[in-house]
Amino acid sequence: MTSVKEFRIEEAATADSLGRGSFVFTDDYSVFDWGKMPDQIPDKGASLCTMGAYNFELLESEGVPTHYRGVVEHGAANGEVVPLEEASNPPWEMAIDLTQVPDLPNEGREYDYDSYHEAAGENYLIPLEIVFRNRVPVGSSLRRRTEPADHGLDLDEWPDDAVDLDEPIVEFSTKYEEGDRYLDREEADSIAGEADVDALEDLALEVNRVVTEQAESAGLDHQDGKIECLYYQGEIRVADVVGTFDENRFSYEGTQLSKEVLRQYHKRTQPEWVQAVESAKAEAKREDVADWKSLCDVDPEPLADDVIETARDMYCAGANAYVGRELFEAPPLSSAIGAVRRL
């Protein structure tokens, strides 16, 4: 189980074959790597499942291989798997092919990727996240880790405002470490195992192109996102979920339309908790401890009802706009964004 979606296995993957299963999207949310927060956001799970399915079908139509099989039609006999357009209601379960995910042994913050790949063979989830950026906002970690010249930008230093990029930046980060970290290309290549990092970068750029073009057609600005991939007998396929308001950052008329809204709201209204999280992560790094959360002595507080309603309308109105269908009962996107601005 992940923090916001459950994982069902119908047929387990083996060294020689993919399995079958599904993601069940819940209405939980997570910020700052905390895991499940105290509240749920109604219809959030269905909105993410809908956007994810829509994007997987777009990618398949462009010849991009994925692990997607369809959405589960609840109420139908035996939970029939159908394309998104044939679903009678917004789905909350996505049928997928499964790959192997071996254990990743660790001692403190040292992880044994050789052991992972020995167990994985040629059928495994690549233990990386491939991040693509079309924009570098103020506060981005990229500004702390790199200089503009590292990315071919004709700037002496990062400016005080956001930087829109002519060409996307692609980075690699760890996926299964307790505190994820960005990697140089050589280490990313080693962690990827049999998968080629150049191929992973090309795939990320193609996913970024497809999602960006779809966002533009809906009047949205696609700022950044990530993909995860599986490797199966020499082929890389896009896995997990793609192009949702949790995996990617979008904006509408200059206002965030993504989970970033909830991150920033917590920064403004619960700064003590956010600071405690940052301090716990820093302490864990100093002490070479993987489980930073055990060092955090402050818990997040629940959200007010009106904040939950605003978040719900943001997810649902945004999904309607993105897929071009009124699947959810929600206000127009302009009204939903107006409420976000007033948070």
Coordinates of C-alpha atoms in Angstrom, one line a residue:
M1 CA 0.0 0.0 0.0
T2 CA 1.2 3.6 -0.7
S3 CA 0.1 6.5 1.3
V4 CA -2.9 7.5 -1.0
K5 CA -3.7 4.3 -3.0
E6 CA -4.0 0.7 -2.2
F7 CA -2.4 -2.1 -4.2
R8 CA -4.3 -5.3 -5.1
I9 CA -2.6 -8.4 -6.5
E10 CA -4.7 -10.8 -8.6
E11 CA -1.7 -12.7 -10.1
A12 CA 1.8 -12.1 -8.8
A13 CA 4.7 -11.3 -11.2
T14 CA 7.4 -13.9 -11.6
A15 CA 11.0 -13.7 -13.0
D16 CA 9.6 -14.5 -16.4
S17 CA 6.2 -13.0 -16.6
L18 CA 4.2 -9.9 -15.6
G19 CA 1.4 -10.3 -13.1
R20 CA -2.0 -8.6 -12.9
G21 CA -3.5 -6.4 -10.3
S22 CA -4.9 -2.9 -9.6
F23 CA -4.5 0.4 -7.9
V24 CA -7.4 1.4 -5.7
F25 CA -7.3 5.2 -5.3
T26 CA -8.4 6.5 -1.9
D27 CA -9.4 10.0 -0.8
D28 CA -6.3 10.2 1.4
Y29 CA -3.6 12.8 0.8
S30 CA 0.1 13.2 1.8
V31 CA 2.4 16.2 2.0
F32 CA 6.1 16.5 2.9
D33 CA 6.5 12.7 2.7
W34 CA 4.4 12.3 5.9
G35 CA 2.1 9.6 4.6
K36 CA -1.6 9.6 5.3
M37 CA -2.8 12.9 6.7
P38 CA -5.6 13.3 9.3
D39 CA -8.2 14.2 6.7
Q40 CA -9.7 12.8 3.5
I41 CA -10.7 14.9 0.4
P42 CA -13.9 13.6 -1.1
D43 CA -13.7 12.3 -4.7
K44 CA -9.9 13.0 -4.8
G45 CA -9.2 9.3 -5.5
A46 CA -11.6 9.1 -8.4
S47 CA -10.3 12.3 -9.9
L48 CA -6.7 11.0 -9.8
C49 CA -7.7 7.7 -11.3
T50 CA -9.6 9.4 -14.1
M51 CA -6.7 11.7 -15.0
G52 CA -4.2 8.8 -14.7
A53 CA -6.3 6.6 -17.0
Y54 CA -6.8 9.4 -19.5
N55 CA -3.1 10.0 -19.7
F56 CA -2.2 6.3 -20.0
E57 CA -4.6 6.0 -22.9
L58 CA -3.1 9.1 -24.5
L59 CA 0.4 7.6 -24.1
E60 CA -0.7 4.3 -25.6
S61 CA -2.2 6.1 -28.6
E62 CA 1.3 7.7 -29.1
G63 CA 3.0 4.4 -29.0
V64 CA 4.4 4.7 -25.5
P65 CA 4.4 1.4 -23.6
T66 CA 2.8 1.4 -20.2
H67 CA 1.5 -1.0 -17.5
Y68 CA -2.1 0.2 -17.9
R69 CA -4.9 -2.2 -18.7
G70 CA -8.0 -0.1 -18.2
V71 CA -10.3 1.0 -15.3
V72 CA -12.6 -1.2 -13.3
E73 CA -16.3 -0.8 -13.9
H74 CA -17.7 -1.1 -10.4
G75 CA -21.2 -2.6 -10.3
A76 CA -20.6 -4.6 -13.5
A77 CA -20.2 -8.4 -13.3
N78 CA -16.8 -9.4 -11.9
G79 CA -15.6 -5.8 -12.0
E80 CA -15.1 -5.6 -15.8
V81 CA -12.0 -3.8 -17.0
V82 CA -13.0 -1.2 -19.6
P83 CA -11.4 1.9 -21.3
L84 CA -12.1 5.2 -19.5
E85 CA -14.7 6.4 -22.0
E86 CA -16.8 3.2 -21.4
A87 CA -16.9 3.7 -17.6
S88 CA -20.4 4.7 -16.5
N89 CA -19.1 6.6 -13.4
P90 CA -15.8 8.2 -12.5
P91 CA -13.6 5.2 -11.6
W92 CA -11.5 4.7 -8.5
E93 CA -9.7 1.5 -9.5
M94 CA -7.2 1.1 -12.3
A95 CA -6.2 -2.3 -13.7
I96 CA -2.4 -2.7 -14.3
D97 CA 0.3 -5.2 -15.2
L98 CA 2.5 -6.0 -12.3
T99 CA 6.3 -6.4 -12.1
Q100 CA 8.6 -7.6 -9.3
V101 CA 9.6 -5.2 -6.5
P102 CA 12.3 -7.0 -4.5
D103 CA 13.4 -5.9 -1.1
L104 CA 16.0 -3.2 -0.9
P105 CA 18.2 -4.0 2.1
N106 CA 19.8 -1.1 4.0
E107 CA 22.0 -0.3 6.9
G108 CA 21.1 3.2 8.0
R109 CA 21.1 5.3 4.8
E110 CA 23.3 2.9 2.8
Y111 CA 21.1 0.8 0.4
D112 CA 22.1 -2.4 -1.3
Y113 CA 21.0 -2.0 -4.9
D114 CA 23.1 -5.0 -6.0
S115 CA 20.9 -7.2 -3.9
Y116 CA 17.8 -5.6 -5.4
H117 CA 18.9 -6.3 -8.9
E118 CA 20.1 -9.9 -8.2
A119 CA 16.6 -10.7 -7.1
A120 CA 14.9 -8.6 -9.9
G121 CA 16.4 -10.3 -13.0
E122 CA 14.8 -8.8 -16.1
N123 CA 11.4 -8.0 -14.6
Y124 CA 11.4 -5.3 -12.0
L125 CA 10.3 -1.8 -11.0
I126 CA 13.2 0.5 -11.7
P127 CA 14.0 2.1 -8.3
L128 CA 14.1 5.6 -9.6
E129 CA 11.9 8.6 -10.1
I130 CA 12.5 10.5 -13.4
V131 CA 11.7 14.1 -12.9
F132 CA 11.0 16.6 -15.7
R133 CA 10.8 20.4 -15.3
N134 CA 9.3 22.9 -17.7
R135 CA 9.6 25.7 -15.1
V136 CA 11.9 26.5 -12.1
P137 CA 9.8 28.2 -9.5
V138 CA 11.0 30.2 -6.6
G139 CA 11.8 27.8 -3.8
S140 CA 12.6 24.9 -6.1
S141 CA 15.3 22.6 -4.7
L142 CA 17.0 22.8 -8.1
R143 CA 18.1 26.3 -7.2
R144 CA 19.9 25.1 -4.1
R145 CA 21.5 22.1 -5.9
T146 CA 22.6 23.6 -9.2
E147 CA 23.5 26.8 -11.1
P148 CA 21.7 28.1 -14.2
A149 CA 24.8 27.4 -16.3
D150 CA 24.5 23.7 -15.4
H151 CA 21.4 23.6 -17.5
G152 CA 22.7 25.7 -20.4
L153 CA 20.8 28.8 -19.2
D154 CA 22.3 32.2 -20.0
L155 CA 22.0 33.4 -16.4
D156 CA 24.7 34.2 -13.9
E157 CA 22.5 33.3 -11.0
W158 CA 18.9 32.2 -10.4
P159 CA 16.6 35.3 -10.6
D160 CA 14.0 36.2 -7.9
D161 CA 11.1 35.1 -10.1
A162 CA 10.3 31.8 -11.8
V163 CA 12.2 30.7 -14.9
D164 CA 10.3 29.2 -17.8
L165 CA 12.5 26.8 -19.7
D166 CA 12.9 26.6 -23.4
E167 CA 13.9 22.9 -23.0
P168 CA 12.8 20.7 -20.1
I169 CA 15.3 19.6 -17.5
V170 CA 15.3 15.9 -16.6
E171 CA 16.7 14.7 -13.2
F172 CA 16.8 11.3 -11.4
S173 CA 16.0 10.7 -7.8
T174 CA 15.8 7.6 -5.6
K175 CA 12.4 6.0 -5.1
Y176 CA 12.6 3.6 -2.2
E177 CA 15.0 5.3 0.2
E178 CA 13.5 6.6 3.3
G179 CA 14.6 10.1 2.4
D180 CA 14.7 10.5 -1.4
R181 CA 17.7 12.2 -2.9
Y182 CA 18.7 13.5 -6.3
L183 CA 21.4 11.6 -8.2
D184 CA 24.1 12.3 -10.7
R185 CA 23.8 10.5 -14.0
E186 CA 26.4 7.9 -13.1
E187 CA 24.7 6.8 -9.9
A188 CA 21.3 6.9 -11.5
D189 CA 22.6 4.5 -14.2
S190 CA 23.9 2.1 -11.6
I191 CA 20.7 2.1 -9.6
A192 CA 18.6 1.6 -12.8
G193 CA 20.2 -1.8 -13.4
E194 CA 19.6 -3.2 -16.8
A195 CA 17.5 -0.2 -17.8
D196 CA 19.4 2.6 -19.7
V197 CA 19.2 6.1 -18.3
D198 CA 19.3 7.7 -21.8
A199 CA 16.2 5.7 -22.6
L200 CA 14.6 6.7 -19.4
E201 CA 15.3 10.3 -20.1
D202 CA 13.8 10.0 -23.6
L203 CA 10.7 8.4 -22.2
A204 CA 10.3 11.1 -19.6
L205 CA 10.5 13.8 -22.3
E206 CA 7.9 12.1 -24.4
V207 CA 5.5 11.8 -21.4
N208 CA 6.2 15.4 -20.6
R209 CA 5.3 16.4 -24.2
V210 CA 2.0 14.5 -24.2
V211 CA 0.9 15.8 -20.8
T212 CA 2.0 19.4 -21.7
E213 CA 0.1 19.4 -24.9
Q214 CA -3.1 18.0 -23.3
A215 CA -2.8 20.6 -20.5
E216 CA -2.5 23.4 -23.0
S217 CA -5.6 22.2 -24.8
A218 CA -7.5 22.5 -21.5
G219 CA -6.1 26.0 -20.7
L220 CA -3.7 24.7 -18.1
D221 CA 0.1 25.3 -17.6
H222 CA 2.1 22.1 -17.0
Q223 CA 5.1 23.0 -14.9
D224 CA 6.8 19.8 -13.8
G225 CA 6.2 16.1 -13.0
K226 CA 7.7 12.7 -12.8
I227 CA 7.4 9.1 -14.1
E228 CA 8.2 5.7 -12.7
C229 CA 9.0 2.8 -15.0
L230 CA 9.3 -0.9 -15.1
Y231 CA 11.8 -3.0 -17.0
Y232 CA 10.6 -6.2 -18.6
Q233 CA 12.7 -8.4 -20.9
G234 CA 14.5 -5.4 -22.5
E235 CA 11.6 -3.0 -22.7
I236 CA 10.9 0.0 -20.4
R237 CA 7.3 0.8 -19.7
V238 CA 5.7 3.7 -17.9
A239 CA 4.3 2.5 -14.5
D240 CA 2.6 3.9 -11.4
V241 CA 0.4 6.9 -12.4
V242 CA 1.1 9.7 -14.8
G243 CA 0.0 13.4 -15.1
T244 CA -2.3 13.9 -12.1
F245 CA -2.5 16.7 -9.7
D246 CA -0.5 14.7 -7.2
E247 CA 2.4 13.6 -9.5
N248 CA 2.6 16.8 -11.5
R249 CA 2.3 20.6 -10.9
F250 CA -0.2 22.5 -13.1
S251 CA -1.5 26.0 -12.8
Y252 CA -4.5 27.8 -14.2
E253 CA -4.4 31.6 -14.8
G254 CA -1.3 31.8 -12.6
T255 CA -2.7 29.9 -9.6
Q256 CA -1.5 26.4 -8.6
L257 CA -3.8 23.5 -9.5
S258 CA -2.0 20.6 -7.8
K259 CA -1.2 19.1 -4.4
E260 CA 1.2 22.1 -4.1
V261 CA -1.9 24.1 -2.9
L262 CA -2.1 21.8 0.2
R263 CA 1.7 22.0 0.8
Q264 CA 1.7 25.7 0.8
Y265 CA -1.5 25.9 2.9
H266 CA 0.2 23.8 5.6
K267 CA 3.3 26.0 5.4
R268 CA 1.2 29.0 6.1
T269 CA -1.1 27.5 8.8
Q270 CA 1.0 24.8 10.5
P271 CA 4.5 26.1 10.3
E272 CA 5.5 24.4 13.6
W273 CA 4.7 21.0 12.1
V274 CA 6.4 21.8 8.8
Q275 CA 9.5 22.9 10.6
A276 CA 9.4 19.8 12.8
V277 CA 9.4 17.6 9.7
E278 CA 12.3 19.5 8.2
S279 CA 14.3 19.2 11.5
A280 CA 13.5 15.5 11.8
K281 CA 14.8 14.8 8.2
A282 CA 18.0 16.8 8.9
E283 CA 18.5 14.9 12.2
A284 CA 18.0 11.6 10.5
K285 CA 20.6 12.5 7.9
R286 CA 23.1 13.5 10.5
E287 CA 22.6 10.4 12.5
D288 CA 22.4 8.1 9.5
V289 CA 18.9 7.0 10.4
A290 CA 16.5 5.9 7.7
D291 CA 13.2 6.5 9.6
W292 CA 13.1 10.2 10.0
K293 CA 9.4 10.2 11.0
S294 CA 10.2 8.5 14.3
L295 CA 12.3 11.6 15.2
C296 CA 9.4 14.1 14.5
D297 CA 7.6 15.1 17.7
V298 CA 4.8 17.2 16.1
D299 CA 1.8 15.8 14.3
P300 CA -0.3 17.6 11.6
E301 CA -3.7 19.0 12.6
P302 CA -6.9 18.3 10.6
L303 CA -8.1 20.8 8.0
A304 CA -11.2 23.0 8.4
D305 CA -14.3 21.8 6.5
D306 CA -14.2 24.8 4.0
V307 CA -10.5 24.0 3.1
I308 CA -11.5 20.3 2.4
E309 CA -14.3 21.5 0.2
T310 CA -12.0 23.9 -1.7
A311 CA -9.5 21.1 -2.2
R312 CA -12.2 18.7 -3.4
D313 CA -13.5 21.2 -5.9
M314 CA -10.0 21.9 -7.2
Y315 CA -9.3 18.2 -7.9
C316 CA -12.7 17.6 -9.5
A317 CA -13.0 20.8 -11.5
G318 CA -9.5 20.3 -12.7
A319 CA -10.1 16.7 -13.8
N320 CA -13.2 17.8 -15.7
A321 CA -11.2 20.5 -17.5
Y322 CA -8.2 18.2 -18.2
V323 CA -10.2 15.3 -19.8
G324 CA -12.8 17.6 -21.4
R325 CA -15.8 15.9 -19.8
E326 CA -18.1 16.8 -16.9
L327 CA -17.5 13.6 -15.0
F328 CA -17.7 15.2 -11.6
E329 CA -20.2 17.5 -10.1
A330 CA -18.1 20.5 -9.5
P331 CA -18.1 24.3 -10.1
P332 CA -16.4 25.7 -13.2
L333 CA -12.7 25.6 -12.9
S334 CA -12.5 29.5 -12.7
S335 CA -14.7 29.4 -9.6
A336 CA -12.7 26.5 -8.0
I337 CA -9.5 28.4 -8.6
G338 CA -11.0 31.6 -7.1
A339 CA -11.7 29.6 -3.9
V340 CA -8.1 28.4 -3.9
R341 CA -6.8 32.0 -4.2
R342 CA -8.8 32.9 -1.1
L343 CA -7.3 30.1 1.1

